Protein backbone atom coordinates (compact mmCIF):
# COMPACT_ATOMS: atom_id res chain seq x y z
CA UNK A 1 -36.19 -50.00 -139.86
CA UNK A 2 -34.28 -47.55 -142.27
CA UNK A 3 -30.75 -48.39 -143.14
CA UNK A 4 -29.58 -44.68 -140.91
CA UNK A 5 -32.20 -46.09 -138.10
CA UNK A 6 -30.40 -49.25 -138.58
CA UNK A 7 -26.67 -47.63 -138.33
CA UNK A 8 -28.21 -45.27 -135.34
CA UNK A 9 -28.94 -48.32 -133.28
CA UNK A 10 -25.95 -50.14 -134.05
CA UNK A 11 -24.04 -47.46 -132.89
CA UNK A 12 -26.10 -46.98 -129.44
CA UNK A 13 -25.82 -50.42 -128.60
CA UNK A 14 -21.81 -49.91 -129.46
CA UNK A 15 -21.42 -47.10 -126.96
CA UNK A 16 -23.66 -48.46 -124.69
CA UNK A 17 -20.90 -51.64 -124.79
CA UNK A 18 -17.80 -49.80 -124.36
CA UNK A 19 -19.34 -47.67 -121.55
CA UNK A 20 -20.13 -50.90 -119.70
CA UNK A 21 -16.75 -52.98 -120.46
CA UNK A 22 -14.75 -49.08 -119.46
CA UNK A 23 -16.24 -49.28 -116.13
CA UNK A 24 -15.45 -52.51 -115.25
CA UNK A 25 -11.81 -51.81 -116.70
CA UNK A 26 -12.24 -49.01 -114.04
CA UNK A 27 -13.26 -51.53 -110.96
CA UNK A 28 -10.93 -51.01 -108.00
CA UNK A 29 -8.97 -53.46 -107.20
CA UNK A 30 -8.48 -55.38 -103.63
CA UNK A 31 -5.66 -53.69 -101.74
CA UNK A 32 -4.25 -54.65 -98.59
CA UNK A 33 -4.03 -52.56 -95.59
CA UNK A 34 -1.75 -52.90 -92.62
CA UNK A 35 -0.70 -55.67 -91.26
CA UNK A 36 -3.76 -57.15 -88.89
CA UNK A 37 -5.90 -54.17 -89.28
CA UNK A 38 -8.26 -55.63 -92.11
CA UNK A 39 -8.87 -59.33 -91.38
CA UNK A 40 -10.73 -61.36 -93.92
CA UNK A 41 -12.36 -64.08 -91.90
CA UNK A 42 -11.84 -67.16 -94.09
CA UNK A 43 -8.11 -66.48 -95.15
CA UNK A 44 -7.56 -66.07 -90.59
CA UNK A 45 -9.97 -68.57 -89.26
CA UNK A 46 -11.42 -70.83 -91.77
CA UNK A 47 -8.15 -73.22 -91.64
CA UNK A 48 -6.33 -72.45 -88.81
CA UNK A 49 -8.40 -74.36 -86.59
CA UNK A 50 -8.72 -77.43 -87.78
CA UNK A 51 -12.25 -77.10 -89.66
CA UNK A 52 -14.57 -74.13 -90.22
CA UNK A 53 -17.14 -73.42 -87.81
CA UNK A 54 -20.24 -75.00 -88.58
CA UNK A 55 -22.57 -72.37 -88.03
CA UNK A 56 -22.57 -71.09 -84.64
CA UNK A 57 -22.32 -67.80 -83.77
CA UNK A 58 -20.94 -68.88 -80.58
CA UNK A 59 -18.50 -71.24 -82.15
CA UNK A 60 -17.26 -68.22 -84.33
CA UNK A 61 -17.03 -65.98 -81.56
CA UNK A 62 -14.71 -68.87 -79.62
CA UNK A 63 -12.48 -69.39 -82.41
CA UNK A 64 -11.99 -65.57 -82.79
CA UNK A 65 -11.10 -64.98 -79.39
CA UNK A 66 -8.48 -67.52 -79.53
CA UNK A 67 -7.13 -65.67 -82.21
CA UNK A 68 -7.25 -62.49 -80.86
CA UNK A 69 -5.68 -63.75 -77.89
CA UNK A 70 -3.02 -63.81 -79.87
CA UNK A 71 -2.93 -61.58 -82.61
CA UNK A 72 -4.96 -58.51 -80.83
CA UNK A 73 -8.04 -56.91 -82.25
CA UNK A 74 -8.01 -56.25 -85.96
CA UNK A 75 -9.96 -52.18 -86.99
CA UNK A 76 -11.77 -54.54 -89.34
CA UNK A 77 -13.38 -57.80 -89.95
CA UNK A 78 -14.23 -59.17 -93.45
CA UNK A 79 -16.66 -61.91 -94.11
CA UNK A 80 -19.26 -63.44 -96.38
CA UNK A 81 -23.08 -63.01 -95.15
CA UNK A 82 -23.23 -66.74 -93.34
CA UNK A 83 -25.99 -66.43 -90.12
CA UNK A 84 -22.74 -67.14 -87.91
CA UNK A 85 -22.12 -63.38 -89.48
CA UNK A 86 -25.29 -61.33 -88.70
CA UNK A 87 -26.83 -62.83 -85.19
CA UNK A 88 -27.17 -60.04 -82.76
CA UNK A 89 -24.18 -62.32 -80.69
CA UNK A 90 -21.98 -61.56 -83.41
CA UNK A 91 -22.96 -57.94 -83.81
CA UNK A 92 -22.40 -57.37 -80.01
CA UNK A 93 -18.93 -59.30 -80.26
CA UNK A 94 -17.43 -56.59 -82.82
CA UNK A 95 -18.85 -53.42 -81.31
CA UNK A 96 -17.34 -54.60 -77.80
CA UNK A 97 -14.24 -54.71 -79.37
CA UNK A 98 -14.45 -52.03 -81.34
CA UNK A 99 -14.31 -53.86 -84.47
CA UNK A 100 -15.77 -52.85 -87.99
CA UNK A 101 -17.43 -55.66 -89.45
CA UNK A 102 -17.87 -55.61 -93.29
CA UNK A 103 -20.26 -58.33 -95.16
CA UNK A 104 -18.85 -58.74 -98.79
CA UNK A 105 -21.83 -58.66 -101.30
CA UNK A 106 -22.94 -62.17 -102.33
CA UNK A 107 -21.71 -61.20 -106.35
CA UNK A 108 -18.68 -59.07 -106.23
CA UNK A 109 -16.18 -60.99 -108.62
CA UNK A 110 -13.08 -60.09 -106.42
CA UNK A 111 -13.97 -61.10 -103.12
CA UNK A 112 -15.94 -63.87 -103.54
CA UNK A 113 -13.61 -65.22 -106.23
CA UNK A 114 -10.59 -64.88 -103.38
CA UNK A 115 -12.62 -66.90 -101.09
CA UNK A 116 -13.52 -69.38 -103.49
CA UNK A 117 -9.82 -70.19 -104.89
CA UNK A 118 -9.03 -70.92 -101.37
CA UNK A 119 -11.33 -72.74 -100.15
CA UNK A 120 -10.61 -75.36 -103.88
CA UNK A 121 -7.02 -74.95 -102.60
CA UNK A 122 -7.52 -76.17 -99.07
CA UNK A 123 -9.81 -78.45 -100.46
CA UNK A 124 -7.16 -80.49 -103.04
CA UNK A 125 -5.23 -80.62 -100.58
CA UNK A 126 -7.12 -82.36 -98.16
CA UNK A 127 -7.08 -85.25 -100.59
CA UNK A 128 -3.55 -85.63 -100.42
CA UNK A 129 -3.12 -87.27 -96.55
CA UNK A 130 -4.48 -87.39 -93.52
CA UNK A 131 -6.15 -84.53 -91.83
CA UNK A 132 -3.97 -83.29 -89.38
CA UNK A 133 -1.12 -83.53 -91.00
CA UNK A 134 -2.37 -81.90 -94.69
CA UNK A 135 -4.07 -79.14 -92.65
CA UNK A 136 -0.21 -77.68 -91.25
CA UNK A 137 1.70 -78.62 -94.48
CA UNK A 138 -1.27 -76.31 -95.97
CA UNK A 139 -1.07 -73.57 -93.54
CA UNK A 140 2.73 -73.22 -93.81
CA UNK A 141 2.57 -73.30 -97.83
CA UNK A 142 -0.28 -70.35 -98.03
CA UNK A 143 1.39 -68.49 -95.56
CA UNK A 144 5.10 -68.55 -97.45
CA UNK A 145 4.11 -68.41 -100.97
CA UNK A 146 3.80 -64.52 -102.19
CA UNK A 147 0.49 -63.48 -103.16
CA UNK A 148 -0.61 -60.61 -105.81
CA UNK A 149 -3.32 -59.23 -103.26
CA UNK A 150 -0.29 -57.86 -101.03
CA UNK A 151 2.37 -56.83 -103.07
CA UNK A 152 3.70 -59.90 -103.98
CA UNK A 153 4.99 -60.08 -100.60
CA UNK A 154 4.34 -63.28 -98.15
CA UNK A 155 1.56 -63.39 -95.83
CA UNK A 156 3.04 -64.15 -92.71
CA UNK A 157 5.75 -61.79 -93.36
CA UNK A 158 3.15 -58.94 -93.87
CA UNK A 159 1.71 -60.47 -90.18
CA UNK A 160 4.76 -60.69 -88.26
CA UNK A 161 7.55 -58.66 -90.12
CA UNK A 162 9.39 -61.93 -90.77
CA UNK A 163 9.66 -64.97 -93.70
CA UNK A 164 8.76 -67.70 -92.30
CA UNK A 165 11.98 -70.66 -92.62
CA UNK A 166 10.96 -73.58 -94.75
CA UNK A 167 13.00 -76.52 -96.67
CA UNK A 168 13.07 -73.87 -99.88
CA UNK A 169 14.49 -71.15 -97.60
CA UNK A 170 17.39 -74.09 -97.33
CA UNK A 171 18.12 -75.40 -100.31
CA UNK A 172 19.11 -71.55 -101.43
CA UNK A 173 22.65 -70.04 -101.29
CA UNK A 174 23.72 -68.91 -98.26
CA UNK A 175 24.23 -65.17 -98.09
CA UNK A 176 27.41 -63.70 -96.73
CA UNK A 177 26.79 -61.07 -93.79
CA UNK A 178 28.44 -57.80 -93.76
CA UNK A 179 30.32 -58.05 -91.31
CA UNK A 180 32.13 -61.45 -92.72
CA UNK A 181 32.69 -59.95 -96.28
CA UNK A 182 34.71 -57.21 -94.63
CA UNK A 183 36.77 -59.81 -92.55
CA UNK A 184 35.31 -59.67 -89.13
CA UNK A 185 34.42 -63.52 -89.14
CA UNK A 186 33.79 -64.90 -85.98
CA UNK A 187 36.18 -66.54 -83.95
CA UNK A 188 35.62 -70.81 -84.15
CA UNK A 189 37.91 -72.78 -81.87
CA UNK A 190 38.14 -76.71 -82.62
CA UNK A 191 37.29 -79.36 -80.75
CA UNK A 192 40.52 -79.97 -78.33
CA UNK A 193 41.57 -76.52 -78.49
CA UNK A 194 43.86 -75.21 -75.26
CA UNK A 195 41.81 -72.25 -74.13
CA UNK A 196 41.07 -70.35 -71.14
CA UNK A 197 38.39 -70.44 -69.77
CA UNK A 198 36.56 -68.21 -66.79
CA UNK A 199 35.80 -70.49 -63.38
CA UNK A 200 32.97 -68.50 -61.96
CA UNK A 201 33.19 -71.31 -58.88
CA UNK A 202 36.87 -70.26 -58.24
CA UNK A 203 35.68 -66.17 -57.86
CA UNK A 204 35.99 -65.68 -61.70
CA UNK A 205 39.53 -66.71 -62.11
CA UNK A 206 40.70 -67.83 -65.59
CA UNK A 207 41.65 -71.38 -65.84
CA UNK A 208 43.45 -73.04 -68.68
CA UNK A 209 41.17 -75.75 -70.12
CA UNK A 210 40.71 -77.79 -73.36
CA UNK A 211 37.31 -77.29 -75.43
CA UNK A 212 35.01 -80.93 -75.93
CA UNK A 213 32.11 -79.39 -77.74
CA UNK A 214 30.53 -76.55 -79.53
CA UNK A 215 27.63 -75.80 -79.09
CA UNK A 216 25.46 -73.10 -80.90
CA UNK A 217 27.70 -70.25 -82.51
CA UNK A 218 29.66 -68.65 -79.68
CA UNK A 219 28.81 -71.30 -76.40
CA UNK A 220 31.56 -74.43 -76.13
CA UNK A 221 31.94 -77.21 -73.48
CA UNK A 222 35.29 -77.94 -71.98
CA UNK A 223 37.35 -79.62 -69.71
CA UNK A 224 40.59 -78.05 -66.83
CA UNK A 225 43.46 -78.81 -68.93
């Protein structure tokens, strides 16, 4: 081969490089749609009940329902190609319900790799205590930790419209409300307090009373004074 051949080739195979490593630059990337509209099956189902079904198409189907008993139908259900996944049951089950079912290709990078990180995840932590107990301290830390897939934003607060509480949501400051920065705080009374109170026995009549115990914000217990 001539040294232009040679240079020719060189840069083919160059081009030929950069065309391929542009186009995977150029991949879409996963994006989230509404809240319960696309479902991906092993994020929902595979550890929210306890362990993944092994196999049946019928088991599946159960565990879905319960789910949707819940939750409603979602427009779309995501899943790998497992023969729980393509049995005519199965088939039947989302066209009843008017759901589109999409099979994720056994390579593509993005989905697969999703489904494989947390699978590892639920998988450490298995290791760390007993079953029952690992399986809802799991649960509750995938669903409040933010994930890149949706924004950065929790998954149970793209579900329900709401963070879920944990012991981090404690340990932060407390923020002051509106309404108490601008001086409309509400009104405690202390334990002993001389009140009055309404006597719904004596045809609403207001009583004078003494207050024993508060309970919840605006609710106290008392006593005729």
């Amino acid at each position: 081969m001539s040294f232009e051949n040679d240079v020719r080739h060189t840069l083919v195979e160059s081009n030929r490089n950069t065309q391929q490593r542009k186009y995977e630059r150029k991949r879409r990337k996963m994006r989230s749609s509404n809240k319960w509209q696309r479902t991906p099956f092993a994020k929902i189902m595979y550890y929210g009940h306890k362990r993944k079904p092994r196999g049946s198409d019928g088991t599946t189907i159960g565990a879905l329902d319960r789910i949707f008993s819940t939750h409603g139908f979602p427009k779309t259900l995501v899943s790998d190609s497992g023969t729980q996944f393509t049995s005519v049951d199965f088939k039947e089950f989302c066209q009843q319900r008017s759901i589109e079912h999409i099979r994720i290709p056994p390579y593509h990078p993005q989905s697969n790799g999703q489904a494989e990180r947390e699978r590892e995840a639920y998988k450490k932590a298995i290791g760390e205590g007993t079953m029952g107990k690992v399986l809802q301290n799991f649960l509750l830390r995938q669903r409040s930790t933010p994930h890149s897939g949706i924004g950065k934003k929790f998954p149970a607060e793209v579900l329900m419209g709401r963070k879920l509480r944990t012991v981090h949501e404690t340990m932060l400051p407390k923020k002051t409300r509106p309404d108490e920065r601008r001086g409309n705080k509400k009104n405690i009374l202390a334990v002993n307090a001389p009140v009055y109170a309404r006597d719904y026995r004596l045809g609403h009549q207001w009583t004078a009373a003494i207050t024993t115990k508060r309970h919840g914000s605006m609710i106290y217990y008392y006593c005729g004074g």
